[in-house]
Short mmCIF file of C-alpha atoms in Angstrom, two decimals:
data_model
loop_
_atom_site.label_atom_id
_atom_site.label_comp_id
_atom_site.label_asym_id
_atom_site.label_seq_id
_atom_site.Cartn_x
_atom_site.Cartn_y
_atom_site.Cartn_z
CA UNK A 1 94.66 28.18 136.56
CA UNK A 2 91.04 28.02 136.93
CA UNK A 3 90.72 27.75 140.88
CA UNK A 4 93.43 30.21 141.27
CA UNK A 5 91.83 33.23 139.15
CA UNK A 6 88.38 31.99 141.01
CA UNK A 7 89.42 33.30 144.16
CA UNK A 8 88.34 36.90 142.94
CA UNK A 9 85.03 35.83 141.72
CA UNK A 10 83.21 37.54 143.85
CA UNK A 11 84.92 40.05 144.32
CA UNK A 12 84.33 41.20 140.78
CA UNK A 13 80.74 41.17 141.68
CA UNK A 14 80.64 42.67 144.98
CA UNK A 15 80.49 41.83 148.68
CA UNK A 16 80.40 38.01 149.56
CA UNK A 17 77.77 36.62 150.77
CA UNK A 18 77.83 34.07 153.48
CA UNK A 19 77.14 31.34 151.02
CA UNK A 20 79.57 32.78 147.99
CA UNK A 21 82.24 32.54 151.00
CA UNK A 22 81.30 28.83 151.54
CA UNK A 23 81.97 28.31 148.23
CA UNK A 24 85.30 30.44 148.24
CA UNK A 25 86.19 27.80 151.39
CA UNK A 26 85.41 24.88 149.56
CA UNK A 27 87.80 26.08 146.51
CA UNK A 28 90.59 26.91 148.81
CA UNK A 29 90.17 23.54 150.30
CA UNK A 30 89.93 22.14 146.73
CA UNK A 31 93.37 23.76 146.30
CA UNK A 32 94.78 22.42 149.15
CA UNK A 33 93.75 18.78 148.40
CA UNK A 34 96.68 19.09 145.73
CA UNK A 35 99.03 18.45 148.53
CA UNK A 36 97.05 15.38 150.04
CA UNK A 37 94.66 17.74 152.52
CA UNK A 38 91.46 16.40 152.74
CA UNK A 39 88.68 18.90 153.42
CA UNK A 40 86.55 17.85 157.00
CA UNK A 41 83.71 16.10 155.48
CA UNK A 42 81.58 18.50 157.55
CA UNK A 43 82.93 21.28 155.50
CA UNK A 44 82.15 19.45 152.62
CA UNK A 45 78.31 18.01 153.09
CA UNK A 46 77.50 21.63 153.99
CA UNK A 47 78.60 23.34 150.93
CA UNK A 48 77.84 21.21 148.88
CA UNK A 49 74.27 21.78 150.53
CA UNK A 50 74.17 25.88 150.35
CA UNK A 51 75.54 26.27 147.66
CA UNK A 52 73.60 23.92 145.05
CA UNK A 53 70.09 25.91 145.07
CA UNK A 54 72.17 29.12 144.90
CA UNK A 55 74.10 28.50 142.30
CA UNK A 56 71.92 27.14 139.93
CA UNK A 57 69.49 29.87 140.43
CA UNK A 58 72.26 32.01 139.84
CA UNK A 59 73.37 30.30 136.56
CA UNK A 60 69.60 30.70 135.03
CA UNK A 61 70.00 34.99 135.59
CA UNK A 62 70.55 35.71 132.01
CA UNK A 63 71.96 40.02 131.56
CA UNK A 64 69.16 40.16 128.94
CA UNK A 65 66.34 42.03 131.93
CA UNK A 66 69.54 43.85 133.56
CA UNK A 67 70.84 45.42 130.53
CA UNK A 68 67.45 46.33 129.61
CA UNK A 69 66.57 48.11 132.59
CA UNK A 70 70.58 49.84 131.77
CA UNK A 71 69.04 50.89 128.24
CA UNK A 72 66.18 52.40 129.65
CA UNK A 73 68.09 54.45 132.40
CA UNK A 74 70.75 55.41 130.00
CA UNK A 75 67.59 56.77 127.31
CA UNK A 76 66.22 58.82 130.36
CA UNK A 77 69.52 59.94 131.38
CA UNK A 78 70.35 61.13 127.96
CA UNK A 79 67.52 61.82 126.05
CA UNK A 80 67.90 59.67 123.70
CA UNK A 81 65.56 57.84 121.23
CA UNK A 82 66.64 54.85 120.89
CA UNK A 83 69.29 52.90 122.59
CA UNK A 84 70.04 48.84 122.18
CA UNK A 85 72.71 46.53 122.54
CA UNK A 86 74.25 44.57 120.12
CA UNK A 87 76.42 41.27 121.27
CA UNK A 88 79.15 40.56 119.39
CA UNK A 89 78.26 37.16 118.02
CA UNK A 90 74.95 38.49 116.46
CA UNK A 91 74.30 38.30 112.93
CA UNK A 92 72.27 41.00 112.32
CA UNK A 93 74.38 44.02 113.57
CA UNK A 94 73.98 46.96 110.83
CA UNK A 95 76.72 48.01 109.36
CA UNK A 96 77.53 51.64 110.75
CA UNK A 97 77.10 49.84 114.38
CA UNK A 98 79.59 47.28 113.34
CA UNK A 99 82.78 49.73 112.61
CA UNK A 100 82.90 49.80 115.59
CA UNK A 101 84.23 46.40 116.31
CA UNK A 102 87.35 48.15 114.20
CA UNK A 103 86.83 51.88 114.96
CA UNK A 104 86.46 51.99 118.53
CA UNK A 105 84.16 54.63 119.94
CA UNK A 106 81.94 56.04 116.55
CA UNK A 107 80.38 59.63 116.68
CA UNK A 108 78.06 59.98 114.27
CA UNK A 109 75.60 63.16 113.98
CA UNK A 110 73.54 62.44 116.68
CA UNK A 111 74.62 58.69 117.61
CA UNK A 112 76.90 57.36 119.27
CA UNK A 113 78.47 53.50 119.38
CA UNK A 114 80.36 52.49 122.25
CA UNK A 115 82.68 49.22 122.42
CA UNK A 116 81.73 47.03 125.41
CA UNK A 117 85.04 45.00 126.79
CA UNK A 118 85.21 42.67 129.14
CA UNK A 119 88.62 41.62 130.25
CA UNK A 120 90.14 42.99 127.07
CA UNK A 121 88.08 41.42 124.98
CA UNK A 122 85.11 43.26 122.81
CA UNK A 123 81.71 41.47 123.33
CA UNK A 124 79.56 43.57 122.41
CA UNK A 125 78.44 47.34 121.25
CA UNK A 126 76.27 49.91 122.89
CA UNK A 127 74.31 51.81 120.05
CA UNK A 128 72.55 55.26 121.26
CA UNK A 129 70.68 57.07 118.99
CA UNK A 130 68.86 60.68 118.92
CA UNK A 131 70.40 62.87 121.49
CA UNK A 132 73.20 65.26 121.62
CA UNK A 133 76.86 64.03 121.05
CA UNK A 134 78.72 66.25 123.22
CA UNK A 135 80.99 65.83 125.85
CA UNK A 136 78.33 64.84 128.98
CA UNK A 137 76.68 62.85 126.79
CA UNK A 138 79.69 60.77 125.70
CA UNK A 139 81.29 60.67 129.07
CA UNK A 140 78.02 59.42 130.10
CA UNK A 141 78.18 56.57 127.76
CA UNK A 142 81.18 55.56 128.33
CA UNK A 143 80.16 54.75 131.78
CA UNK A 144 77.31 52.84 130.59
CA UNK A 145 79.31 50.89 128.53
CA UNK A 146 81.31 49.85 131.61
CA UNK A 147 77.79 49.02 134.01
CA UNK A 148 76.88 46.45 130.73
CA UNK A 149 80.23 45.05 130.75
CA UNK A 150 80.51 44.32 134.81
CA UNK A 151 76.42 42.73 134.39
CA UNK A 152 78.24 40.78 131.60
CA UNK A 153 81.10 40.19 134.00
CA UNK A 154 78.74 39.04 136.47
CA UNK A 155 76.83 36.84 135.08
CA UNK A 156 79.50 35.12 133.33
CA UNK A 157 81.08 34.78 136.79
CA UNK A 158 78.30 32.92 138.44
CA UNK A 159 78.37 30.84 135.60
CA UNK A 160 81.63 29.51 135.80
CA UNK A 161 80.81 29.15 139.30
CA UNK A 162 78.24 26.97 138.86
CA UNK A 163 80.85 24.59 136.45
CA UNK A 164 83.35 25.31 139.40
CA UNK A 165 80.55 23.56 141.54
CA UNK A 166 80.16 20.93 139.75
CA UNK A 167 83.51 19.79 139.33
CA UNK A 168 84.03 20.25 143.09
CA UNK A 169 80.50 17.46 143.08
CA UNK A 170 82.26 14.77 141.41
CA UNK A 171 85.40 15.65 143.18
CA UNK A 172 84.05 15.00 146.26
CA UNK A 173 81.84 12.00 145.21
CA UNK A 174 85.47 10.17 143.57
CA UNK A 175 87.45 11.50 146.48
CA UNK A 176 85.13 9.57 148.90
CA UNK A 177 85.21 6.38 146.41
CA UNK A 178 89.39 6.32 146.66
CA UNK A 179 89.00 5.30 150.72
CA UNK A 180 90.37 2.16 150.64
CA UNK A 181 93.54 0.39 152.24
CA UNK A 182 93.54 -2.55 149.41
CA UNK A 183 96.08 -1.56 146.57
CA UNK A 184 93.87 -3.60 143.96
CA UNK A 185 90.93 -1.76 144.75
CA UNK A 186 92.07 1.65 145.06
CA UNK A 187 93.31 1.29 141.48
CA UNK A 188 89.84 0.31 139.71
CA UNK A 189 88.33 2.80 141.88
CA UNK A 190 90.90 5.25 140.26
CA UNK A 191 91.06 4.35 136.61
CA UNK A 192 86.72 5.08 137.26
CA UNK A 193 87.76 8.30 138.34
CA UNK A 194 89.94 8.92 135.99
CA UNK A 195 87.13 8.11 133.00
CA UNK A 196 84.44 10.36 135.53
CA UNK A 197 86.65 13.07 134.60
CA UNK A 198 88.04 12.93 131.92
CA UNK A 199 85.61 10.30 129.51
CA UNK A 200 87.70 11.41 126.61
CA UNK A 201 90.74 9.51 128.33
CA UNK A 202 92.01 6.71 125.42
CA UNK A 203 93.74 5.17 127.81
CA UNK A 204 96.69 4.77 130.24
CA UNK A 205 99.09 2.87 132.94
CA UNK A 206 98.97 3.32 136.59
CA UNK A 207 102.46 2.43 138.75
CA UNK A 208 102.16 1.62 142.12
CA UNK A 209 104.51 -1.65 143.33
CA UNK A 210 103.09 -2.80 139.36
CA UNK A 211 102.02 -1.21 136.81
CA UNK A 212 98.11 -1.64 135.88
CA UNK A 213 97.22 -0.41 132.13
CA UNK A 214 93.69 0.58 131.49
CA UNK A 215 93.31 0.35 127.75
CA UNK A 216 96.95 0.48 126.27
CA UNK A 217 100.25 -1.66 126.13
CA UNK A 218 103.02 -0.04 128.28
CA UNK A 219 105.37 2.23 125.93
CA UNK A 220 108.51 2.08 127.65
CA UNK A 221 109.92 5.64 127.05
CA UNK A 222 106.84 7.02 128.39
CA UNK A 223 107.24 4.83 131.80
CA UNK A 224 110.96 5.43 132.40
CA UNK A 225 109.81 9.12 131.99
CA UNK A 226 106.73 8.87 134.40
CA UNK A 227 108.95 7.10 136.65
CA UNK A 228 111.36 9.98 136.63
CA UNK A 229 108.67 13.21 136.60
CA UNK A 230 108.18 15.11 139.41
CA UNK A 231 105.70 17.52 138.31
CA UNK A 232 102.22 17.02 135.66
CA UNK A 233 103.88 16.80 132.23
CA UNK A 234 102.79 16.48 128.86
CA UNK A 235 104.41 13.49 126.51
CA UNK A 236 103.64 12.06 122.90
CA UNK A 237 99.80 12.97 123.72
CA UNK A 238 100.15 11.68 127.51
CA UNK A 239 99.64 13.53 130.46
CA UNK A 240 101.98 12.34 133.14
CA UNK A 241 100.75 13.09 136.79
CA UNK A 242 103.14 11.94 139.62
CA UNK A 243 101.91 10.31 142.79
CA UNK A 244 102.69 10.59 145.95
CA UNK A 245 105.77 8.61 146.26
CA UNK A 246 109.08 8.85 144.08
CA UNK A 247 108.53 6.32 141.24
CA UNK A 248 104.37 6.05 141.02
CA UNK A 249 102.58 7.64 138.43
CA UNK A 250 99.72 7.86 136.12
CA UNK A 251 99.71 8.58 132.64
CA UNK A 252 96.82 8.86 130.94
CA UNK A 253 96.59 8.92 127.14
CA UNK A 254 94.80 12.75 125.89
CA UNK A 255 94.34 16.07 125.94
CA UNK A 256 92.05 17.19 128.72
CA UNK A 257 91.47 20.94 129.12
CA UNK A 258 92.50 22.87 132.07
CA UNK A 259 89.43 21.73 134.30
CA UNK A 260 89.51 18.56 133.73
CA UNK A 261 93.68 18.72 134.03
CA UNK A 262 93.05 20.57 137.33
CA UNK A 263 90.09 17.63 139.03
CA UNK A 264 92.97 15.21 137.50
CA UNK A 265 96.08 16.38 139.65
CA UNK A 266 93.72 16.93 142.78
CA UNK A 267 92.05 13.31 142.49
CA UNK A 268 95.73 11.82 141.89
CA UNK A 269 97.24 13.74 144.36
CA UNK A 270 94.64 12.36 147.20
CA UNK A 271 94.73 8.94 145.33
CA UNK A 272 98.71 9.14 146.14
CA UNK A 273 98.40 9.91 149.49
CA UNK A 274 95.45 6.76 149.94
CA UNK A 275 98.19 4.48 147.99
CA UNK A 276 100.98 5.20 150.46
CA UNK A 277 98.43 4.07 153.14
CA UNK A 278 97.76 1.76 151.40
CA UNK A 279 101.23 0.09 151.27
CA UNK A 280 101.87 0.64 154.95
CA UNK A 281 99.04 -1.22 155.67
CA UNK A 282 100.31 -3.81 153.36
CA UNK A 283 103.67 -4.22 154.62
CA UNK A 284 102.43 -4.20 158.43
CA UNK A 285 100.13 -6.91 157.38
CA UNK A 286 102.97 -8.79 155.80
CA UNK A 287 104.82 -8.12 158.61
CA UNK A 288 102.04 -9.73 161.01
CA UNK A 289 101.36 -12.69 158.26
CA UNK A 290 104.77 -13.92 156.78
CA UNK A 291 107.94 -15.00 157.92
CA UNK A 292 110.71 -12.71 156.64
CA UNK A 293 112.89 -15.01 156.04
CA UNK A 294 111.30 -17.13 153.72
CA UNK A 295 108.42 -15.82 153.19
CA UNK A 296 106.11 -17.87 154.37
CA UNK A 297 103.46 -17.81 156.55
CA UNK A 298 104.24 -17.48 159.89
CA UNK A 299 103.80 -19.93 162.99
CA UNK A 300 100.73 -16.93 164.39
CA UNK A 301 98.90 -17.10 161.10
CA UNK A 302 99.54 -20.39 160.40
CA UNK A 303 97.55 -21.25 163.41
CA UNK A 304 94.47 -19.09 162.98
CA UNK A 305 95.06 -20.49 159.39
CA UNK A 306 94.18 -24.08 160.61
CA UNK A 307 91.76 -23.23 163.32
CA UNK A 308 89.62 -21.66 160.29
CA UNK A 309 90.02 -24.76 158.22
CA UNK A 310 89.15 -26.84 160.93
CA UNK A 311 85.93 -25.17 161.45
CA UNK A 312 85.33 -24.92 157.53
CA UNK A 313 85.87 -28.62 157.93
CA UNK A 314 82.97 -28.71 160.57
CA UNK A 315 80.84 -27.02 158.68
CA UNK A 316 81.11 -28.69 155.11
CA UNK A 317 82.60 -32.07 156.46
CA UNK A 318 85.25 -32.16 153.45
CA UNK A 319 88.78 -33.71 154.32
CA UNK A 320 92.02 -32.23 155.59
CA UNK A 321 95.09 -33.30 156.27
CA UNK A 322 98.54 -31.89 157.56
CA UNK A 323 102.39 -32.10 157.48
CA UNK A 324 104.51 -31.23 159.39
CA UNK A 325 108.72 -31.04 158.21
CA UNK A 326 112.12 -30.76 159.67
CA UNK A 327 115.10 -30.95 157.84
CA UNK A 328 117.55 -33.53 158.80
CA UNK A 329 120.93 -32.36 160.58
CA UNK A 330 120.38 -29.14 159.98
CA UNK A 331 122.17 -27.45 162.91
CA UNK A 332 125.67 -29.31 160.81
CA UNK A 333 125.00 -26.77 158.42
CA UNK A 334 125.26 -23.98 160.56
CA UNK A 335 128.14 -24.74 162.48
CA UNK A 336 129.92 -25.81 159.25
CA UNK A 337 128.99 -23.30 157.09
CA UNK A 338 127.67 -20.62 159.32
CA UNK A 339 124.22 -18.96 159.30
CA UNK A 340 123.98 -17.14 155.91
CA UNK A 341 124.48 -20.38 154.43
CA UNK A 342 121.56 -22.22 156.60
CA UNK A 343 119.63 -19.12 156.00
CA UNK A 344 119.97 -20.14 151.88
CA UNK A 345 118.75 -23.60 152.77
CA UNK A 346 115.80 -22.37 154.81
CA UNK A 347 114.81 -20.45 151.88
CA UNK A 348 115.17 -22.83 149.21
CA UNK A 349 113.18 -25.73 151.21
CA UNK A 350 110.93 -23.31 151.70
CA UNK A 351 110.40 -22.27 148.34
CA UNK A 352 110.41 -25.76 147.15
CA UNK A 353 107.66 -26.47 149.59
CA UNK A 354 105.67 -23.87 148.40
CA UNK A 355 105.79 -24.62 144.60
CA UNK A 356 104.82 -28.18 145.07
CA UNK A 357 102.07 -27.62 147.05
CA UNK A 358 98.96 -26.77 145.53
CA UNK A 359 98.01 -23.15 145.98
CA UNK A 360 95.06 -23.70 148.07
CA UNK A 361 97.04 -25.60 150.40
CA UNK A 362 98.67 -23.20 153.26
CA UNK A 363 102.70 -23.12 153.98
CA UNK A 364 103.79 -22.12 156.97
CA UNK A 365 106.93 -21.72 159.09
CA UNK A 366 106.44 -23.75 162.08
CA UNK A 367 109.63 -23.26 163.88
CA UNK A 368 113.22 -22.75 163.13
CA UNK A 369 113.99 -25.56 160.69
CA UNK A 370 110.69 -26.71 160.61
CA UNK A 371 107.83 -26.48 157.99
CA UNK A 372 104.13 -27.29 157.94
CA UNK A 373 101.46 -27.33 155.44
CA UNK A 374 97.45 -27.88 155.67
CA UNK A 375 96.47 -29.44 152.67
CA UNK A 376 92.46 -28.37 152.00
CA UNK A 377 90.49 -30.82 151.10
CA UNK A 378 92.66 -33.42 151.10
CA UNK A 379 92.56 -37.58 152.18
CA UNK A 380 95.49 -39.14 153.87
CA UNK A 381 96.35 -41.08 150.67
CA UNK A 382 96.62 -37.71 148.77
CA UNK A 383 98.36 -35.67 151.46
CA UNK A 384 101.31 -39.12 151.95
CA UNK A 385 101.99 -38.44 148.16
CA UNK A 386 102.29 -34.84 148.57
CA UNK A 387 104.46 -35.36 151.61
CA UNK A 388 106.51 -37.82 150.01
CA UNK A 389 106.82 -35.93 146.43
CA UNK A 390 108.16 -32.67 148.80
CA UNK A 391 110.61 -35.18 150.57
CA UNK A 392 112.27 -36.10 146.40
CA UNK A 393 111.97 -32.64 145.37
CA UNK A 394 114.28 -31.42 148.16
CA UNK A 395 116.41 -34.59 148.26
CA UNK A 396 117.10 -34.46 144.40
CA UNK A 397 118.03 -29.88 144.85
CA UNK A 398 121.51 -29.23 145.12
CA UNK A 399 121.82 -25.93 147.05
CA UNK A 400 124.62 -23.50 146.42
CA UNK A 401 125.56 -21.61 149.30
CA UNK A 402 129.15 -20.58 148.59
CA UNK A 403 131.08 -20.28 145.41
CA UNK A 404 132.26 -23.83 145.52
CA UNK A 405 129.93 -25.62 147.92
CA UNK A 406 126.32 -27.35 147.06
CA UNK A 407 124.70 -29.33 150.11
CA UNK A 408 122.11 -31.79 149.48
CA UNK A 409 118.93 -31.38 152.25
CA UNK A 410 116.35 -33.94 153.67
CA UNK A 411 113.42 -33.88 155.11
CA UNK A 412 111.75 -36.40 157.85
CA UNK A 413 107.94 -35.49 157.38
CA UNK A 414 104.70 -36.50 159.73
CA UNK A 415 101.23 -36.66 157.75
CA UNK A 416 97.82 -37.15 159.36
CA UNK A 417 94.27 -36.45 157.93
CA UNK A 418 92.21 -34.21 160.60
CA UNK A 419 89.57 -36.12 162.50
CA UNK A 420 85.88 -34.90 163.94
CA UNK A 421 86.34 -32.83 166.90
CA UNK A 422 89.49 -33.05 167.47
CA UNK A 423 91.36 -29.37 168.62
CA UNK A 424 94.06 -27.62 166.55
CA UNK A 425 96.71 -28.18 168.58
CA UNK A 426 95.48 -32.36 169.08
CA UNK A 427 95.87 -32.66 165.33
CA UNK A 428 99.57 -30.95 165.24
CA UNK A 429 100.46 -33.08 168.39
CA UNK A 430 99.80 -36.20 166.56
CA UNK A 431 101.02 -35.30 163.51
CA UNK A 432 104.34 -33.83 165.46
CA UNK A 433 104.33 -37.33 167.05
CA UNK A 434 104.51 -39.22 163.53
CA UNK A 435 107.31 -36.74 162.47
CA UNK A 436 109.43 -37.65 165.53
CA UNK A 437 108.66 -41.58 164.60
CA UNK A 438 110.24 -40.56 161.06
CA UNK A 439 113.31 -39.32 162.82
CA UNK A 440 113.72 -42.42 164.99
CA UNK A 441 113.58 -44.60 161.74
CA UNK A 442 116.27 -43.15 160.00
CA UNK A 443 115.39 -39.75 158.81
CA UNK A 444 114.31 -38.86 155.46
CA UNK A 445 111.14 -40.53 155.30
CA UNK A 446 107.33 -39.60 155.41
CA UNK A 447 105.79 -41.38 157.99
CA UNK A 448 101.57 -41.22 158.21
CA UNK A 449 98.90 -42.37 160.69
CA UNK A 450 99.37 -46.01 159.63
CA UNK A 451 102.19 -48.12 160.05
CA UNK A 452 101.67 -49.20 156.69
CA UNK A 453 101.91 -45.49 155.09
CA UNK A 454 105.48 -45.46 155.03
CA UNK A 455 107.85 -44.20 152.23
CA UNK A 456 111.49 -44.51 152.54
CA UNK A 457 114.44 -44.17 149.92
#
């Protein structure tokens, strides 16, 4: 791989520098980034710093002067009259320089042409001209040939260097753009990484908890594969690159080259390691937020929930109102069909609750059998027939919780519309008082502020 044979860059050239070692760091940190290690951000401001000036100067030292300054020495050395350099990709190489691109080393009279190879490949020929072809003088341009071909070597080096440096740029600039702890977000800021990279990209899916396509349906062979891959693979033109976590992936429709394959497994290998953060953060927050059981939110959240509303309410004077729920003889169910079974009733009620509600209104669990809402913007007319349309929905649900038992639930429910200045815990003690007065009057029932807002069966 690219980073892996870059190691011995400059090695090939000669003693590091301080700042080629820099640069050395910042690749071996590069390499270890495809295990989740991020470099210190100290490291990386600072060689990204040193090295820019150098390597660009570096990139603009074309072999042309040095391999001049060769020709010369090698004419005074030898004697020679004449001595060039032909590179391979020229056009206007003559002919008895040329055979020896199929020849090898030519001897002719009193020239000599000498292959130049770099890494095993021919790249160009070293023509001498006018001066004695024996042994010295052939041993002597041999090692000529070999000074043009590490100049070559050289220059070529700090070349790829300077690509090598730029792909560690945008590396670091889309590593820095994947810190965040929202799911949603670290996905768009991937699939921009992701086209950063590799803008030749058609298209592709992302998995993580669901799957997010950029561009293209989802082909189902390719994601029970990606789900399945443990290593970068290569499928029906898609490059499959695992996260961090069993099942995640990204497959991404294309051929990129080896860089760009390379930035790709280092930015999805970090990206993995953000998205498992990511989901822990999630879950604690779900944790903190919802009740387990059924998934609603909890009594904690509920309450900062309706201290924010009231003060929303404060500020933009728009209604609110509030229920509050308990189902009717519900300790019967447990101690006649045991626990698991009232734990199916909590969770139905509680999903009925929440799919008759609006979705701006907030569902809570206030206790153990009992349920609240804050309705958002909402009059006491409006929040009695949302009260009372909850009260039919769960009446009229037969509730299987054993193989040959259904119960039918009810609720008693307490409305009352929020009013100026009043505290949190003023408006749930009234509203807790009118659920009570529902109870006393024979259960399922919504009962509101007024006497005259009652519903009853």
């Amino acid at each position: 791989m690219i980073y892996g044979a870059t190691f011995k860059m400059f090695g090939d050239i000669g003693e590091a520098n301080d700042i080629e070692k820099n640069f050395i760091s910042v690749l071996s940190a590069l390499e270890n980034l495809k295990n989740g290690s991020k470099p210190s951000s100290q490291l990386l401001s600072s060689v990204i710093e040193k090295c820019r000036d150098y390597l660009r100067s570096k990139k603009d030292t074309v072999p042309i002067d040095e391999i001049a300054e060769i020709l010369s020495s090698l004419k005074r050395v030898t004697s020679a009259s004449d001595t060039k350099y032909y590179s391979i990709s020229q056009n206007d190489i003559p002919h008895k320089v040329r055979l020896c691109i199929y020849e090898g080393l030519i001897i002719n009279n009193s020239s000599l042409y000498a292959p130049v190879v770099v890494n095993s490949n021919l790249v160009g020929i070293l023509s001498v001209e006018g001066l004695e072809t024996d042994e010295r003088n052939i041993l002597i341009v041999q090692e000529y040939t070999k000074i043009i071909a590490r100049t070559i070597k050289q220059s070529q080096t700090l070349k790829d260097a300077v690509g090598l440096y730029d792909a560690f740029r945008v590396l670091y600039e889309e590593i820095n753009s994947l810190n965040s702890i929202d799911i949603d977000e670290l996905t768009g800021n991937l699939i921009k990484s992701i086209h950063r990279i590799f803008p030749e990209a058609i298209g592709g899916f992302i998995y993580v908890q669901k799957l997010f396509s950029f561009g293209l349906k989802p082909d189902e062979k390719i994601l029970s594969l990606a789900r399945k891959t443990a290593k970068p693979s290569v499928y029906n033109s898609f490059v499959i690159i695992p996260l961090k976590k069993e099942g995640w992936f990204v497959a991404i429709k294309g051929r990129p080259n080896d860089r760009q394959l390379w930035m790709l497994e280092i930015i999805c290998n970090y990206a993995g390691e953000m998205f498992v953060n990511a989901q822990m953060y999630k879950d604690m927050k779900e944790l903190a937020m919802y009740d387990g059981l059924t998934g609603l939110y909890n009594r904690r959240f509920f309450m900062t929930n309706i201290r924010n509303e009231i003060k929303r309410h404060k500020r933009q004077n728009k209604p609110m109102s509030v229920l509050l729920m308990d189902m009717d003889h519900f300790k019967k169910i447990n101690d006649t069909y045991g626990h698991p079974a009232g734990d199916i009733v909590l969770r139905t009620v509680a999903d009925i609750i929440k799919h008759t509600a609006r979705t701006t209104d907030i569902c809570g669990r206030y206790g153990g059998e009992e349920f609240a809402v804050i309705l958002t913007e909402t009059h006491l007319k409006q929040a009695l027939d949302v009260a009372e349309k909850i009260r039919r929905n769960v009446m009229n649900t037969e509730i299987p919780v054993d193989n040959d038992v259904k119960l039918k639930i009810t609720l008693s429910i307490g409305v009352s519309m929020y009013r100026m200045e009043q505290q949190a815990s003023e408006l749930l003690r009234r509203t807790d008082q009118l659920l009570y007065r529902a109870k006393e009057n024979g259960r399922n029932r919504v009962f509101g502020d007024s006497p005259n807002d009652l519903f009853k069966e």
